[in-house]
Short mmCIF file of C-alpha atoms and ligand atoms in Angstrom, two decimals:
data_model
loop_
_atom_site.label_atom_id
_atom_site.label_comp_id
_atom_site.label_asym_id
_atom_site.label_seq_id
_atom_site.Cartn_x
_atom_site.Cartn_y
_atom_site.Cartn_z
CA MET A 1 -26.01 -11.77 -2.71
CA THR A 2 -24.44 -10.03 0.93
CA ARG A 3 -21.47 -8.85 0.41
CA ALA A 4 -19.48 -8.53 3.84
CA ILE A 5 -17.98 -5.26 5.19
CA ASN A 6 -14.72 -6.68 4.51
CA PHE A 7 -11.68 -5.12 6.78
CA SER A 8 -8.80 -7.45 5.10
CA ALA A 9 -5.36 -5.66 5.10
CA GLY A 10 -4.64 -7.26 1.90
CA PRO A 11 -5.66 -8.88 -0.24
CA ALA A 12 -8.71 -6.15 0.29
CA LEU A 13 -11.79 -5.20 -1.04
CA LEU A 14 -12.11 -3.36 -4.41
CA PRO A 15 -15.20 -0.91 -5.36
CA GLU A 16 -18.53 -2.79 -6.14
CA GLU A 17 -18.71 -0.79 -9.19
CA VAL A 18 -15.03 -2.01 -10.59
CA LEU A 19 -16.56 -5.66 -9.83
CA ARG A 20 -19.52 -5.51 -11.56
CA GLN A 21 -17.81 -3.99 -14.52
CA ALA A 22 -14.99 -6.68 -14.73
CA ALA A 23 -17.97 -9.13 -14.62
CA ASP A 24 -20.09 -7.55 -17.35
CA GLU A 25 -17.07 -7.78 -19.26
CA MET A 26 -15.71 -10.91 -18.62
CA LEU A 27 -16.97 -13.12 -21.83
CA ASP A 28 -16.53 -9.71 -24.09
CA TRP A 29 -14.28 -7.07 -23.46
CA HIS A 30 -15.91 -4.11 -25.74
CA GLY A 31 -17.26 -6.35 -28.60
CA SER A 32 -13.70 -8.03 -29.02
CA GLY A 33 -15.19 -11.37 -28.68
CA MET A 34 -12.95 -12.12 -25.66
CA GLY A 35 -12.37 -11.72 -22.10
CA VAL A 36 -9.11 -9.61 -21.18
CA MET A 37 -7.73 -12.75 -19.72
CA GLU A 38 -7.79 -14.45 -23.02
CA MET A 39 -5.70 -11.50 -25.01
CA SER A 40 -2.89 -11.40 -26.14
CA HIS A 41 -0.54 -9.03 -24.33
CA ARG A 42 0.61 -7.67 -27.73
CA GLY A 43 -2.57 -7.37 -29.36
CA LYS A 44 -4.42 -3.84 -29.83
CA GLU A 45 -6.95 -4.65 -27.26
CA PHE A 46 -4.53 -5.12 -24.52
CA ILE A 47 -1.83 -2.30 -25.31
CA LYS A 48 -4.80 0.19 -25.17
CA ILE A 49 -6.21 -0.97 -21.62
CA HIS A 50 -2.47 -1.02 -20.63
CA ALA A 51 -1.64 2.46 -22.01
CA GLU A 52 -4.81 3.94 -20.48
CA ALA A 53 -3.98 2.48 -17.11
CA GLU A 54 -0.42 4.41 -16.95
CA ALA A 55 -1.85 7.47 -18.33
CA ASP A 56 -4.55 7.37 -15.97
CA LEU A 57 -1.96 6.33 -12.97
CA ARG A 58 0.15 9.59 -14.33
CA GLU A 59 -2.44 11.65 -14.24
CA LEU A 60 -3.83 10.58 -10.71
CA MET A 61 -0.36 10.94 -8.98
CA ALA A 62 1.11 14.11 -11.14
CA ILE A 63 3.66 11.83 -12.12
CA PRO A 64 6.68 14.01 -13.83
CA ALA A 65 7.81 13.16 -17.48
CA ASN A 66 11.26 12.08 -16.14
CA TYR A 67 9.66 8.94 -13.97
CA LYS A 68 9.10 5.62 -15.26
CA VAL A 69 6.20 3.28 -14.80
CA LEU A 70 6.53 -0.19 -14.45
CA PHE A 71 4.01 -2.83 -14.01
CA LEU A 72 5.31 -5.62 -12.73
CA GLN A 73 5.27 -9.33 -10.84
CA GLY A 74 6.63 -10.90 -7.87
CA GLY A 75 4.69 -8.19 -5.15
CA ALA A 76 6.86 -5.77 -2.65
CA ILE A 77 8.51 -8.79 -1.21
CA ALA A 78 10.37 -9.50 -4.38
CA GLU A 79 11.12 -5.61 -4.34
CA ASN A 80 13.13 -6.00 -1.40
CA ALA A 81 15.67 -7.77 -3.28
CA ILE A 82 14.70 -6.10 -6.84
CA VAL A 83 15.29 -2.65 -5.12
CA PRO A 84 19.01 -2.88 -3.96
CA MET A 85 19.89 -5.13 -7.25
CA ASN A 86 18.99 -1.83 -9.58
CA MET A 87 19.55 0.82 -6.98
CA LEU A 88 22.89 -0.07 -5.49
CA ARG A 89 24.51 1.83 -8.80
CA GLY A 90 28.24 1.17 -7.46
CA HIS A 91 27.21 2.15 -3.65
CA GLY A 92 28.31 -0.30 -0.95
CA VAL A 93 26.00 0.97 1.59
CA ALA A 94 22.03 1.74 1.75
CA ASP A 95 20.29 3.35 4.82
CA TYR A 96 16.90 1.88 6.19
CA ILE A 97 14.35 3.26 8.52
CA ASN A 98 13.15 0.44 10.82
CA THR A 99 9.57 1.33 11.95
CA GLY A 100 8.07 -2.57 11.82
CA GLU A 101 7.32 -5.49 10.25
CA TRP A 102 7.75 -4.56 6.64
CA SER A 103 10.92 -2.66 7.15
CA LYS A 104 12.36 -5.57 9.02
CA LYS A 105 11.67 -8.00 5.75
CA SER A 106 13.01 -5.37 3.68
CA ILE A 107 16.12 -4.66 5.90
CA LYS A 108 16.80 -8.68 6.20
CA GLU A 109 16.40 -9.04 2.29
CA ALA A 110 18.55 -5.94 1.28
CA GLY A 111 21.30 -7.36 3.52
CA LYS A 112 21.84 -10.30 1.09
CA TYR A 113 22.78 -7.60 -1.35
CA CYS A 114 25.13 -4.75 0.48
CA LYS A 115 25.80 -3.62 3.63
CA VAL A 116 22.47 -2.25 5.47
CA ASN A 117 22.36 0.62 7.64
CA VAL A 118 19.61 0.97 9.91
CA ALA A 119 19.87 4.65 10.54
CA ALA A 120 16.98 4.87 12.81
CA SER A 121 14.24 2.42 14.61
CA SER A 122 11.40 2.57 16.69
CA GLU A 123 11.72 -0.97 17.85
CA ASP A 124 12.56 0.77 21.39
CA ARG A 125 8.77 1.66 21.46
CA ALA A 126 7.24 -1.87 20.02
CA PHE A 127 7.12 0.50 16.37
CA THR A 128 4.40 2.68 17.86
CA TYR A 129 6.07 5.90 16.11
CA ILE A 130 7.91 7.15 13.43
CA PRO A 131 11.33 8.24 14.52
CA PRO A 132 11.74 11.71 13.90
CA ARG A 133 14.09 12.91 11.08
CA ASP A 134 16.38 14.90 13.05
CA SER A 135 17.25 11.41 14.37
CA TRP A 136 18.54 9.98 11.71
CA LYS A 137 21.95 8.56 11.27
CA LEU A 138 22.12 8.46 7.74
CA THR A 139 24.97 7.11 5.70
CA THR A 140 26.88 10.35 3.16
CA ASP A 141 27.45 7.87 0.65
CA ALA A 142 24.25 5.72 0.61
CA ALA A 143 23.00 4.36 -2.51
CA TYR A 144 19.57 5.28 -1.05
CA VAL A 145 17.31 5.56 1.94
CA HIS A 146 14.12 2.95 2.39
CA ILE A 147 11.37 3.69 4.19
CA CYS A 148 7.98 1.94 4.40
CA SER A 149 5.74 4.57 4.35
CA ASN A 150 2.73 2.84 5.75
CA GLU A 151 3.37 -0.29 7.97
CA THR A 152 0.21 -2.15 7.59
CA ILE A 153 0.71 -4.17 10.74
CA GLY A 154 1.68 -1.52 12.95
CA GLY A 155 -0.77 1.09 11.75
CA LEU A 156 2.11 3.80 11.01
CA GLU A 157 2.09 6.10 8.49
CA TYR A 158 4.21 8.98 7.48
CA HIS A 159 2.47 12.10 7.29
CA TRP A 160 5.51 13.99 5.99
CA VAL A 161 8.28 13.18 3.60
CA PRO A 162 11.92 12.47 4.96
CA ASP A 163 14.41 15.19 3.47
CA THR A 164 17.38 13.01 2.32
CA GLY A 165 19.56 15.52 0.38
CA SER A 166 20.70 14.08 -2.75
CA VAL A 167 20.33 10.82 -2.19
CA PRO A 168 17.62 9.06 -3.30
CA LEU A 169 14.17 8.38 -1.26
CA VAL A 170 12.88 4.90 -2.15
CA ALA A 171 9.37 3.96 -0.31
CA ASP A 172 7.40 0.99 -0.07
CA MET A 173 3.86 2.59 -0.64
CA SER A 174 1.86 -0.91 -0.61
CA SER A 175 -0.73 -0.17 1.53
CA HIS A 176 -1.32 3.52 1.19
CA ILE A 177 -0.58 3.85 -2.39
CA MET A 178 -3.01 6.62 -4.13
CA SER A 179 -4.92 7.36 -1.07
CA ARG A 180 -3.58 10.75 -0.30
CA PRO A 181 -1.81 13.04 -3.26
CA VAL A 182 1.87 12.65 -3.03
CA ASP A 183 4.87 14.86 -4.42
CA VAL A 184 6.55 11.88 -6.64
CA ALA A 185 9.75 14.28 -7.38
CA ARG A 186 10.48 14.04 -3.81
CA TYR A 187 11.15 10.51 -4.32
CA GLY A 188 13.71 8.26 -6.22
CA LEU A 189 11.48 5.06 -6.34
CA ILE A 190 8.27 4.54 -5.09
CA TYR A 191 6.79 0.63 -5.31
CA ALA A 192 3.97 -1.15 -3.94
CA GLY A 193 1.88 -4.25 -4.43
CA ALA A 194 -1.42 -3.58 -6.02
CA GLN A 195 -3.55 -5.83 -3.57
CA LYS A 196 -4.79 -3.30 -1.03
CA ASN A 197 -5.30 -0.21 -2.71
CA ILE A 198 -4.97 -0.68 -6.37
CA GLY A 199 -6.23 -4.18 -7.51
CA PRO A 200 -5.41 -7.90 -7.39
CA ALA A 201 -2.49 -9.45 -6.07
CA GLY A 202 0.26 -10.40 -8.81
CA LEU A 203 0.55 -6.60 -10.26
CA THR A 204 3.53 -4.76 -8.82
CA LEU A 205 3.70 -0.86 -9.09
CA VAL A 206 7.21 0.47 -9.53
CA ILE A 207 7.60 4.39 -10.17
CA VAL A 208 11.53 5.28 -10.95
CA ARG A 209 13.07 8.39 -11.63
CA ASP A 210 14.84 7.89 -15.02
CA ASP A 211 18.72 8.56 -14.30
CA LEU A 212 18.57 5.70 -11.28
CA ILE A 213 17.88 2.87 -14.04
CA GLY A 214 20.42 1.49 -16.06
CA LYS A 215 23.20 0.08 -13.43
CA ALA A 216 21.35 -2.92 -11.95
CA LEU A 217 23.95 -5.56 -10.45
CA PRO A 218 24.89 -8.18 -13.29
CA ILE A 219 22.99 -10.56 -11.46
CA THR A 220 19.95 -9.40 -11.80
CA PRO A 221 17.33 -11.18 -13.30
CA SER A 222 15.96 -9.48 -16.87
CA ALA A 223 12.64 -9.74 -15.57
CA PHE A 224 13.55 -7.76 -12.32
CA ASP A 225 15.99 -5.11 -14.29
CA TYR A 226 14.12 -1.68 -14.14
CA LYS A 227 15.87 -0.51 -17.40
CA GLN A 228 15.02 -3.54 -19.49
CA GLN A 229 11.21 -3.74 -18.48
CA ALA A 230 11.47 0.43 -19.01
CA GLU A 231 12.79 -0.44 -22.48
CA SER A 232 10.11 -2.74 -22.85
CA ASP A 233 7.05 -1.16 -21.59
CA SER A 234 7.17 -3.65 -18.70
CA MET A 235 6.60 -6.47 -21.38
CA LEU A 236 9.79 -8.27 -21.49
CA ASN A 237 7.87 -10.99 -20.09
CA THR A 238 4.13 -11.28 -19.75
CA PRO A 239 2.68 -8.60 -17.68
CA PRO A 240 -0.07 -9.84 -15.21
CA THR A 241 -2.55 -8.73 -18.18
CA TYR A 242 -5.71 -9.04 -15.85
CA ALA A 243 -4.53 -7.44 -12.81
CA ILE A 244 -3.19 -4.47 -14.65
CA TYR A 245 -7.20 -4.45 -16.19
CA ILE A 246 -8.75 -4.27 -13.01
CA ALA A 247 -5.79 -1.78 -11.98
CA GLY A 248 -6.92 0.33 -14.86
CA LEU A 249 -10.54 0.40 -14.09
CA VAL A 250 -9.80 1.32 -10.18
CA PHE A 251 -7.97 4.32 -11.70
CA LYS A 252 -11.38 5.07 -13.64
CA TRP A 253 -13.07 4.50 -10.52
CA LEU A 254 -10.69 6.93 -8.61
CA LYS A 255 -10.85 9.76 -11.09
CA LYS A 256 -14.72 9.53 -10.83
CA GLN A 257 -14.10 9.67 -7.22
CA GLY A 258 -12.35 13.37 -7.80
CA GLY A 259 -8.75 11.95 -7.75
CA LEU A 260 -6.59 11.80 -5.08
CA ALA A 261 -7.20 15.07 -2.80
CA GLN A 262 -10.90 14.14 -2.72
CA ILE A 263 -10.22 10.42 -2.05
CA GLU A 264 -7.76 11.68 1.08
CA ARG A 265 -10.63 14.04 2.31
CA HIS A 266 -12.52 11.05 2.44
CA ASN A 267 -10.11 8.84 4.07
CA ILE A 268 -9.30 11.67 6.82
CA ALA A 269 -13.03 11.45 7.75
CA LYS A 270 -13.44 7.59 7.93
CA ALA A 271 -9.95 7.51 9.71
CA ALA A 272 -11.19 10.07 12.21
CA LEU A 273 -14.17 8.60 12.88
CA LEU A 274 -12.25 5.51 14.29
CA TYR A 275 -9.49 7.36 15.98
CA ASP A 276 -11.94 9.83 17.90
CA TYR A 277 -14.17 7.04 19.40
CA LEU A 278 -10.89 5.11 20.22
CA ASP A 279 -9.57 8.06 22.15
CA GLN A 280 -12.73 8.61 24.08
CA SER A 281 -12.83 4.56 25.00
CA ALA A 282 -12.20 3.46 28.13
CA PHE A 283 -12.49 0.17 26.74
CA PHE A 284 -11.06 0.31 23.51
CA SER A 285 -7.61 1.44 22.87
CA SER A 286 -4.96 2.84 19.89
CA PRO A 287 -1.19 1.64 20.48
CA VAL A 288 0.09 4.18 17.95
CA ASP A 289 1.36 7.53 18.43
CA LYS A 290 -1.41 10.00 17.41
CA ALA A 291 0.61 12.17 14.88
CA ASP A 292 2.07 8.48 13.12
CA ARG A 293 -1.12 6.92 12.46
CA SER A 294 -2.33 5.39 9.81
CA ARG A 295 -5.78 5.80 7.54
CA MET A 296 -5.53 2.80 6.13
CA ASN A 297 -4.56 0.47 8.92
CA VAL A 298 -6.00 1.04 12.20
CA PRO A 299 -4.76 -1.50 14.88
CA PHE A 300 -6.74 -0.87 18.09
CA LYS A 301 -7.00 -3.21 21.81
CA LEU A 302 -9.58 -4.53 24.04
CA LYS A 303 -8.64 -3.55 27.63
CA ASP A 304 -9.45 -7.33 28.39
CA GLU A 305 -7.98 -9.46 25.64
CA SER A 306 -9.85 -12.47 26.86
CA LEU A 307 -12.93 -10.83 25.01
CA ASP A 308 -11.16 -10.80 21.51
CA GLY A 309 -12.85 -13.86 20.57
CA ALA A 310 -16.38 -12.71 21.74
CA PHE A 311 -15.55 -9.58 19.49
CA LEU A 312 -14.63 -10.83 16.34
CA LYS A 313 -17.59 -13.40 16.63
CA GLY A 314 -19.90 -10.24 17.09
CA ALA A 315 -18.63 -8.96 14.24
CA GLU A 316 -18.99 -11.73 12.12
CA GLU A 317 -22.75 -11.99 12.91
CA ARG A 318 -23.03 -8.23 11.69
CA GLY A 319 -21.18 -9.27 8.40
CA MET A 320 -18.13 -7.37 9.43
CA VAL A 321 -15.13 -9.68 8.37
CA GLN A 322 -10.80 -9.66 8.88
CA LEU A 323 -10.89 -8.11 12.07
CA LYS A 324 -8.25 -10.23 14.05
CA GLY A 325 -5.10 -8.30 14.25
CA HIS A 326 -1.73 -9.50 12.92
CA ARG A 327 -0.26 -11.97 15.14
CA ALA A 328 3.03 -10.06 15.50
CA VAL A 329 0.76 -6.96 16.78
CA GLY A 330 -2.04 -8.89 18.51
CA GLY A 331 -5.66 -7.43 19.24
CA MET A 332 -7.37 -6.13 16.26
CA ARG A 333 -7.15 -4.26 13.14
CA ALA A 334 -9.34 -2.55 10.72
CA SER A 335 -8.13 -1.93 7.47
CA ILE A 336 -10.27 0.78 5.91
CA TYR A 337 -8.95 1.52 1.99
CA ASN A 338 -10.02 3.77 -0.46
CA ALA A 339 -12.85 1.40 -1.37
CA MET A 340 -14.14 1.04 2.37
CA PRO A 341 -17.39 3.29 2.28
CA ILE A 342 -17.63 5.34 5.52
CA GLU A 343 -20.60 3.60 6.46
CA GLY A 344 -18.97 0.50 7.00
CA VAL A 345 -16.60 2.26 9.41
CA ARG A 346 -19.76 3.79 10.92
CA GLN A 347 -20.97 0.25 11.59
CA LEU A 348 -18.15 -0.72 12.69
CA VAL A 349 -18.02 2.10 15.35
CA GLN A 350 -21.45 1.38 16.29
CA TYR A 351 -20.90 -2.31 17.22
CA MET A 352 -17.70 -1.34 19.06
CA LYS A 353 -20.01 1.48 21.19
CA GLU A 354 -22.30 -1.66 22.10
CA PHE A 355 -19.87 -4.16 22.64
CA GLU A 356 -18.35 -1.47 24.73
CA ALA A 357 -21.26 -0.74 26.78
CA ARG A 358 -22.37 -4.54 27.12
CA ARG A 359 -18.78 -5.88 28.37
CA ALA A 360 -16.62 -3.18 29.73
C1 LIG B 1 1.11 -6.33 1.81
C2 LIG B 1 2.90 -5.75 1.93
C3 LIG B 1 3.86 -6.12 1.62
C4 LIG B 1 3.80 -7.82 0.69
O1 LIG B 1 3.44 -7.72 -0.50
P1 LIG B 1 3.51 -9.38 -1.53
O2 LIG B 1 2.67 -8.73 -2.29
O3 LIG B 1 3.08 -10.33 -0.42
O4 LIG B 1 4.75 -9.16 -1.79
C5 LIG B 1 4.91 -5.71 1.63
N1 LIG B 1 4.98 -4.62 1.95
C6 LIG B 1 4.01 -3.63 2.77
C7 LIG B 1 4.26 -2.45 3.23
C8 LIG B 1 2.90 -4.44 2.86
O5 LIG B 1 1.69 -3.80 3.16
#
């Protein structure tokens, strides 16, 4: 068996240890005589898996006690609707910061439920920077301020937490959650689809301050009402049990790596390897402003676009897959999530050097 060096933006690679353990436990979880997929979500075995996953997540992210952790379904795109349904709380307007493709989707969807004020945007420069906080035109009585804290497609990341005063900050953290420590108390709500840094698609994580829930719009489906889900331990409907189990294994793996501060050091080193090379190269370049570059998703361009195909083909021959950039941006994109070992990034940079030497 040969494992690919997988730069997919999502669903993305998982730690090999986690996959091996899941394989070992596939037919019989801890002597229960059942695989996790086959268990009742209300049985003692799964209750334990669920509780441990939540406890480990709370420990890793240092989630304060007044925050609820929900394991839901629907992905971050469903949250684009579920967030306003739950978070408007009688307000008529929500502020959104537009930093790229994922922000645009959030803005469009929220517009079905409320008035959306786009308080700042970096569309003027093709989403290559995060608008500085002092340029934001926030509404005083907004229900919340929404950001996409890591734009997976454009490769932008907030390396600071915006101050929004008493207005709750809501963040789509899908593609960098658990890649670094975050001060959860600075946010009213954090959401993330699991398939980038946490586990299989199908699981959506919501972390929400408890005073903000309980005022969902009457039309809100019960399965998407944070309050109802919080009261039933995310088991109002059958939760995505297998995805929660894998996420739980990933959390244990993260603890073994030394937690989020340690994983952040590792991620800084990986990203630096790639960006340092891009910055000194005359052939490859990064389109994103230095201060706002993502450590997780690194878009880059070849000086001569007509060589894109040859670059991708050569990469595949070396076992490096999913490097093609999103069609909205073009060029290449290397997603280097938590589970990507630094050796994978080294091999990519080595290949880029060789390609540049041959083709530039
Ligand atoms: C991947 C991604 C999404 C989409 O998630 P779905 O699971 O497809 O709903 C939304 N936002 C960001 C930032 C993402 O990276």
